[in-house]
Short mmCIF file of C-alpha atoms in Angstrom, two decimals:
data_model
loop_
_atom_site.label_atom_id
_atom_site.label_comp_id
_atom_site.label_asym_id
_atom_site.label_seq_id
_atom_site.Cartn_x
_atom_site.Cartn_y
_atom_site.Cartn_z
CA MET A 1 -94.79 44.67 111.95
CA LYS A 2 -98.47 44.06 112.62
CA PRO A 3 -99.13 40.32 113.19
CA ASP A 4 -101.55 38.43 110.97
CA TYR A 5 -103.96 37.10 113.59
CA ASN A 6 -106.05 35.43 110.89
CA LEU A 7 -103.10 33.07 110.39
CA ILE A 8 -103.79 31.57 113.83
CA TRP A 9 -107.36 30.61 112.98
CA VAL A 10 -106.42 29.30 109.53
CA VAL A 11 -103.76 27.03 111.05
CA VAL A 12 -106.14 25.76 113.73
CA LEU A 13 -108.75 24.95 111.07
CA MET A 14 -106.18 23.11 108.94
CA VAL A 15 -105.08 21.02 111.93
CA LEU A 16 -108.73 20.16 112.66
CA ALA A 17 -109.31 19.33 108.98
CA GLN A 18 -106.39 16.90 109.00
CA LEU A 19 -107.53 15.29 112.25
CA THR A 20 -110.94 14.75 110.66
CA ALA A 21 -109.28 13.26 107.59
CA PHE A 22 -107.17 10.91 109.76
CA TYR A 23 -110.39 9.56 111.24
CA LEU A 24 -112.22 9.26 107.92
CA VAL A 25 -109.49 7.33 106.05
CA LYS A 26 -108.89 4.72 108.75
CA ASP A 27 -111.40 2.25 107.24
CA LEU A 28 -110.94 3.02 103.53
CA ASP A 29 -109.35 0.72 100.96
CA TRP A 30 -105.66 1.41 100.40
CA LYS A 31 -106.24 2.80 96.90
CA TRP A 32 -108.53 5.47 98.36
CA VAL A 33 -106.10 6.23 101.16
CA VAL A 34 -103.41 6.92 98.54
CA PHE A 35 -105.87 8.91 96.42
CA TRP A 36 -106.96 11.20 99.26
CA ALA A 37 -103.40 11.53 100.52
CA TYR A 38 -102.40 13.02 97.16
CA VAL A 39 -105.56 14.98 96.32
CA PHE A 40 -106.38 16.44 99.74
CA GLY A 41 -103.77 15.61 102.37
CA SER A 42 -100.84 16.76 100.27
CA CYS A 43 -102.46 20.17 99.67
CA ILE A 44 -103.12 20.71 103.36
CA SER A 45 -99.63 19.51 104.30
CA HIS A 46 -97.95 21.77 101.76
CA SER A 47 -100.05 24.72 102.84
CA MET A 48 -99.14 23.95 106.45
CA THR A 49 -95.41 24.04 105.70
CA LEU A 50 -95.90 27.53 104.32
CA ALA A 51 -97.95 28.49 107.37
CA ILE A 52 -94.92 27.35 109.41
CA HIS A 53 -92.81 29.56 107.13
CA GLU A 54 -95.01 32.52 108.08
CA ILE A 55 -94.81 31.58 111.76
CA SER A 56 -91.00 31.38 111.53
CA HIS A 57 -91.10 35.11 110.69
CA ASN A 58 -93.22 35.70 113.81
CA SER A 59 -96.26 36.61 111.70
CA ALA A 60 -98.76 34.89 114.01
CA PHE A 61 -98.11 36.75 117.27
CA GLY A 62 -95.53 39.38 116.34
CA ASN A 63 -91.86 39.83 117.22
CA SER A 64 -92.66 40.81 120.81
CA LYS A 65 -93.99 37.28 121.46
CA ALA A 66 -91.37 35.25 119.64
CA MET A 67 -91.74 32.19 121.88
CA TRP A 68 -95.49 32.13 121.29
CA ASN A 69 -94.67 31.75 117.61
CA ARG A 70 -92.26 28.89 118.35
CA TRP A 71 -94.86 26.97 120.37
CA PHE A 72 -97.52 27.65 117.76
CA GLY A 73 -95.15 26.40 115.06
CA ILE A 74 -94.75 23.11 116.97
CA PHE A 75 -98.56 22.85 117.10
CA ALA A 76 -98.88 23.55 113.36
CA ASN A 77 -96.21 20.89 112.72
CA LEU A 78 -98.26 18.06 114.27
CA PRO A 79 -100.34 16.93 111.23
CA LEU A 80 -97.19 16.78 109.06
CA GLY A 81 -95.94 13.71 110.92
CA LEU A 82 -92.26 14.74 110.91
CA PRO A 83 -90.60 17.33 113.20
CA TYR A 84 -89.84 20.35 111.08
CA SER A 85 -90.84 23.71 112.52
CA ILE A 86 -87.99 24.65 114.88
CA SER A 87 -85.17 23.44 112.62
CA PHE A 88 -86.74 25.21 109.65
CA LYS A 89 -86.74 28.48 111.57
CA ARG A 90 -83.01 28.22 112.30
CA TYR A 91 -81.95 27.44 108.74
CA HIS A 92 -84.46 29.76 107.07
CA MET A 93 -83.01 32.81 108.81
CA ASP A 94 -79.63 31.93 107.26
CA HIS A 95 -81.37 31.68 103.88
CA HIS A 96 -82.50 35.29 104.22
CA ARG A 97 -79.18 36.59 105.51
CA TYR A 98 -76.95 34.72 103.05
CA LEU A 99 -79.14 34.14 100.01
CA GLY A 100 -77.24 32.01 97.50
CA GLY A 101 -74.20 31.65 99.75
CA ASP A 102 -72.44 28.32 99.20
CA GLY A 103 -72.08 26.37 102.42
CA ILE A 104 -74.60 28.53 104.29
CA ASP A 105 -77.85 28.75 102.30
CA VAL A 106 -79.21 25.20 102.43
CA ASP A 107 -82.06 26.02 100.03
CA ILE A 108 -79.48 25.83 97.23
CA PRO A 109 -78.77 22.34 95.80
CA THR A 110 -75.32 20.88 96.40
CA ASN A 111 -72.70 20.46 93.68
CA PHE A 112 -73.44 16.73 93.71
CA GLU A 113 -77.16 17.35 93.01
CA GLY A 114 -76.28 19.63 90.11
CA TRP A 115 -73.81 17.11 88.71
CA PHE A 116 -75.80 13.91 89.14
CA PHE A 117 -79.38 15.00 88.41
CA CYS A 118 -78.60 16.29 84.93
CA THR A 119 -80.94 14.26 82.68
CA ARG A 120 -84.71 14.48 82.37
CA PHE A 121 -85.29 11.20 84.16
CA ARG A 122 -82.87 12.01 86.98
CA LYS A 123 -84.42 15.46 87.39
CA PHE A 124 -87.81 13.76 87.66
CA ILE A 125 -86.43 11.53 90.43
CA TRP A 126 -84.95 14.58 92.14
CA ILE A 127 -88.35 16.30 92.16
CA VAL A 128 -90.02 13.20 93.60
CA LEU A 129 -87.38 13.02 96.34
CA GLN A 130 -87.23 16.78 96.91
CA PRO A 131 -88.48 16.66 100.54
CA PHE A 132 -85.69 14.21 101.42
CA PHE A 133 -83.04 16.48 99.92
CA TYR A 134 -84.44 19.43 101.87
CA ALA A 135 -84.18 17.34 105.04
CA ILE A 136 -80.70 15.89 104.43
CA ARG A 137 -79.00 18.89 102.81
CA PRO A 138 -78.63 20.98 106.02
CA LEU A 139 -76.93 18.04 107.76
CA CYS A 140 -74.36 17.85 104.96
CA ILE A 141 -73.80 21.53 104.19
CA ASN A 142 -74.22 23.45 107.43
CA PRO A 143 -74.98 21.22 110.44
CA LYS A 144 -75.98 23.00 113.64
CA PRO A 145 -76.03 21.78 117.26
CA ILE A 146 -79.42 20.44 118.37
CA THR A 147 -81.31 22.85 120.61
CA ARG A 148 -83.78 22.32 123.45
CA LEU A 149 -86.68 23.50 121.29
CA GLU A 150 -85.78 21.00 118.57
CA ILE A 151 -85.89 18.20 121.15
CA ILE A 152 -89.30 19.45 122.32
CA ASN A 153 -90.48 19.60 118.70
CA LEU A 154 -89.30 16.00 118.15
CA THR A 155 -90.87 14.74 121.39
CA ALA A 156 -94.22 16.41 120.72
CA GLN A 157 -94.26 15.00 117.20
CA LEU A 158 -93.47 11.45 118.36
CA ILE A 159 -96.23 11.59 120.98
CA PHE A 160 -98.71 12.84 118.38
CA ASP A 161 -97.70 10.17 115.83
CA VAL A 162 -98.01 7.39 118.39
CA ALA A 163 -101.43 8.70 119.40
CA ILE A 164 -102.64 8.71 115.79
CA TYR A 165 -101.39 5.16 115.27
CA TYR A 166 -102.93 3.96 118.53
CA LEU A 167 -106.32 5.62 117.89
CA TRP A 168 -106.81 5.06 114.17
CA GLY A 169 -104.18 2.66 112.91
CA VAL A 170 -101.63 2.37 110.13
CA LYS A 171 -103.80 3.82 107.34
CA SER A 172 -104.15 7.16 109.12
CA MET A 173 -100.38 7.19 109.73
CA PHE A 174 -99.71 6.41 106.08
CA TYR A 175 -102.13 9.14 104.96
CA MET A 176 -100.36 11.69 107.18
CA LEU A 177 -96.80 10.84 106.13
CA ALA A 178 -97.60 10.20 102.46
CA GLY A 179 -99.47 13.49 102.24
CA SER A 180 -96.43 15.36 103.52
CA VAL A 181 -93.97 13.59 101.20
CA LEU A 182 -96.22 13.82 98.12
CA GLY A 183 -97.20 17.42 98.84
CA LEU A 184 -93.57 18.53 98.93
CA GLY A 185 -92.41 16.44 95.99
CA LEU A 186 -94.16 15.65 92.71
CA HIS A 187 -97.10 18.00 93.20
CA PRO A 188 -98.33 21.09 91.28
CA ILE A 189 -98.06 23.34 94.33
CA SER A 190 -94.41 22.35 94.81
CA GLY A 191 -93.45 24.19 91.64
CA HIS A 192 -92.71 27.26 93.73
CA PHE A 193 -89.65 25.54 95.24
CA ILE A 194 -88.02 25.55 91.81
CA ALA A 195 -89.46 28.89 90.71
CA GLU A 196 -88.22 30.85 93.74
CA HIS A 197 -84.45 30.40 93.74
CA TYR A 198 -83.21 28.56 90.67
CA MET A 199 -81.25 30.64 88.21
CA PHE A 200 -82.95 30.49 84.81
CA LEU A 201 -81.57 33.90 83.81
CA LYS A 202 -77.98 34.69 84.79
CA GLY A 203 -77.87 37.16 87.67
CA HIS A 204 -81.49 36.60 88.70
CA GLU A 205 -81.71 34.20 91.66
CA THR A 206 -85.16 35.17 92.94
CA TYR A 207 -88.48 35.18 91.09
CA SER A 208 -92.09 35.95 91.94
CA TYR A 209 -95.37 34.28 90.99
CA TYR A 210 -98.69 36.14 91.09
CA GLY A 211 -101.17 33.41 90.21
CA PRO A 212 -104.10 31.83 92.11
CA LEU A 213 -101.97 29.25 93.98
CA ASN A 214 -100.97 32.09 96.30
CA LEU A 215 -104.38 31.62 97.90
CA LEU A 216 -103.22 28.20 99.17
CA THR A 217 -99.64 29.16 99.97
CA PHE A 218 -99.95 32.33 102.07
CA ASN A 219 -98.70 34.45 99.15
CA VAL A 220 -95.30 32.74 99.07
CA GLY A 221 -95.33 33.46 95.34
CA TYR A 222 -94.56 37.11 96.16
CA HIS A 223 -91.02 35.96 96.74
CA ASN A 224 -88.98 38.97 95.65
CA GLU A 225 -91.27 41.05 97.83
CA HIS A 226 -90.85 38.61 100.73
CA HIS A 227 -87.07 38.98 100.60
CA ASP A 228 -87.47 42.76 100.43
CA PHE A 229 -89.84 42.82 103.41
CA PRO A 230 -89.32 39.56 105.38
CA ASN A 231 -91.20 40.88 108.41
CA ILE A 232 -94.36 41.66 106.46
CA PRO A 233 -96.98 38.87 106.71
CA GLY A 234 -97.66 37.13 103.41
CA LYS A 235 -101.23 38.43 103.17
CA SER A 236 -99.90 42.01 103.10
CA LEU A 237 -97.17 41.54 100.49
CA PRO A 238 -99.39 42.40 97.47
CA LEU A 239 -99.75 45.85 99.05
CA TRP A 240 -95.95 46.32 98.99
CA VAL A 241 -95.21 45.44 95.38
CA VAL A 242 -94.54 48.97 94.12
CA PRO A 243 -94.89 51.38 97.08
CA GLU A 244 -92.29 53.87 95.86
CA VAL A 245 -93.68 54.04 92.32
CA ILE A 246 -97.26 54.64 93.43
CA GLY A 247 -96.40 57.01 96.28
CA HIS A 248 -94.19 59.31 94.23
CA ALA A 249 -96.56 59.28 91.26
CA VAL A 250 -99.47 60.34 93.51
CA VAL A 251 -97.42 63.21 95.01
CA THR A 252 -96.42 64.41 91.55
CA VAL A 253 -100.01 64.36 90.28
CA LEU A 254 -101.21 66.24 93.37
CA MET A 255 -98.62 68.97 92.74
CA LEU A 256 -99.90 69.27 89.17
CA ILE A 257 -103.56 69.48 90.22
CA SER A 258 -102.79 72.09 92.86
CA LEU A 259 -100.79 74.14 90.27
CA HIS A 260 -97.53 74.04 92.23
CA TRP A 261 -95.55 74.07 89.00
CA PHE A 262 -92.05 74.33 90.44
CA ILE A 263 -92.54 71.41 92.86
CA PHE A 264 -94.29 69.43 90.11
CA LEU A 265 -91.36 69.89 87.74
CA LEU A 266 -88.94 69.02 90.55
CA ASN A 267 -90.73 65.71 91.27
CA LEU A 268 -91.47 64.76 87.66
CA PRO A 269 -88.00 63.38 86.73
CA VAL A 270 -87.86 61.18 89.86
CA ALA A 271 -91.41 59.88 89.34
CA THR A 272 -90.65 59.19 85.68
CA TRP A 273 -87.47 57.31 86.62
CA ASN A 274 -89.34 55.13 89.15
CA ILE A 275 -91.96 54.20 86.57
CA TYR A 276 -89.31 53.51 83.92
CA ARG A 277 -87.32 51.29 86.28
CA TYR A 278 -90.48 49.34 87.18
CA ILE A 279 -91.45 48.81 83.54
CA MET A 280 -87.95 47.77 82.46
CA VAL A 281 -87.52 45.01 85.07
CA PRO A 282 -87.00 41.66 83.24
CA SER A 283 -90.11 39.57 82.77
CA GLY A 284 -90.87 37.33 85.76
CA ASN A 285 -88.82 39.44 88.16
CA MET A 286 -90.05 42.40 90.21
CA GLY A 287 -87.22 42.61 92.68
CA VAL A 288 -86.17 46.17 91.95
CA PHE A 289 -85.82 46.81 95.69
CA ASP A 290 -84.14 43.50 96.51
CA PRO A 291 -80.73 44.07 98.19
CA THR A 292 -79.65 40.47 97.60
CA GLU A 293 -80.30 40.90 93.91
CA ILE A 294 -78.19 44.06 93.86
CA HIS A 295 -75.20 42.01 95.00
CA ASN A 296 -75.90 39.24 92.54
CA ARG A 297 -76.01 41.63 89.61
CA GLY A 298 -72.74 43.27 90.55
CA GLN A 299 -74.49 46.64 90.50
CA LEU A 300 -74.00 47.67 94.12
CA LYS A 301 -72.16 50.93 93.28
CA SER A 302 -74.79 52.17 90.84
CA HIS A 303 -77.64 51.36 93.23
CA MET A 304 -75.84 53.04 96.13
CA LYS A 305 -75.38 56.11 93.94
CA GLU A 306 -79.09 56.10 93.12
CA ALA A 307 -79.95 55.75 96.82
CA MET A 308 -77.72 58.70 97.77
CA ILE A 309 -79.20 60.89 95.02
CA LYS A 310 -82.71 60.07 96.21
CA LEU A 311 -81.73 60.71 99.82
CA GLY A 312 -80.47 64.16 98.83
CA PHE A 313 -83.61 64.80 96.79
CA HIS A 314 -85.94 63.88 99.65
CA LEU A 315 -83.95 65.96 102.15
CA LEU A 316 -84.20 68.94 99.78
CA CYS A 317 -87.95 68.40 99.42
CA PHE A 318 -88.37 68.07 103.20
CA PHE A 319 -86.78 71.45 103.93
CA MET A 320 -88.57 73.04 100.98
CA TYR A 321 -91.96 71.79 102.19
CA LEU A 322 -91.11 72.83 105.77
CA TYR A 323 -90.15 76.34 104.60
CA SER A 324 -93.33 76.62 102.52
CA MET A 325 -95.48 75.54 105.48
CA ILE A 326 -93.83 78.06 107.84
CA LEU A 327 -94.16 80.83 105.23
CA ALA A 328 -97.86 80.02 104.75
CA LEU A 329 -98.48 80.13 108.53
CA ILE A 330 -96.72 83.49 108.86
CA ASN A 331 -98.68 84.99 105.97
CA ASP A 332 -101.97 83.85 107.51
#
């Protein structure tokens, strides 16, 4: 995986932007503090949580410098006001490994949440309080022992919060904390929390969004693709939406242009099948390569059969192309 070094500079700029905002709101009337906390602070805070999501996948410095990513995540966490980065990393890896697993995947609401928040008004309250449920749910479902890095994350955050209060007062503190709570609760950008992993169509647990809000959320909308390629930085995910479809279609067209009729006819059925499978994916879902979705659909055997057929096909093509290349070299 190639790291996304631009992520580092974006995070640094967002931290500086929030520090500037902390200073500017310290003398405002309370109504304007609340206004800017919702209009500006919440957007930056929400975007920062998704930057921390990218950092948790080692996108800033790469897998070879994992600890650099952990320290940078603690730095990115500072303007949120609440320690979050290290604990998120630990639970988020379980989310990828055990997507939808009861008692393990803490992104999934508890049975109590599903039972109690069942009316429109209660669902509205649940959305408002969504950041609190995300914070409390891991402690109830799958508590983990506290680690040294989590203590460091907590200590650094407390020192930063005290410094903000000492330098600029209670209004700056309120702006910081309110921005984080509002940005993760009743806010337009927070719609992706519900869109990503709530089952609106039976058998489909993961959905993708391809709209303009991806510009603010490090392409988290490409969520099927993210679960397919968790080590690919968010900025690169649009390039991985349909790699197999495009690649095989290009090879097939090249065989046609170069008049290699036998190889063209050999590749045509596979290219046609890839295109058909892509077109026939249900609306709102592009996870045709998503292994977690294979399990959820109960179609593991058919997909394994398809994978073995394609493996045989590509092995056949490899030896055929190798033979053709050797034959061409001998003839020359």
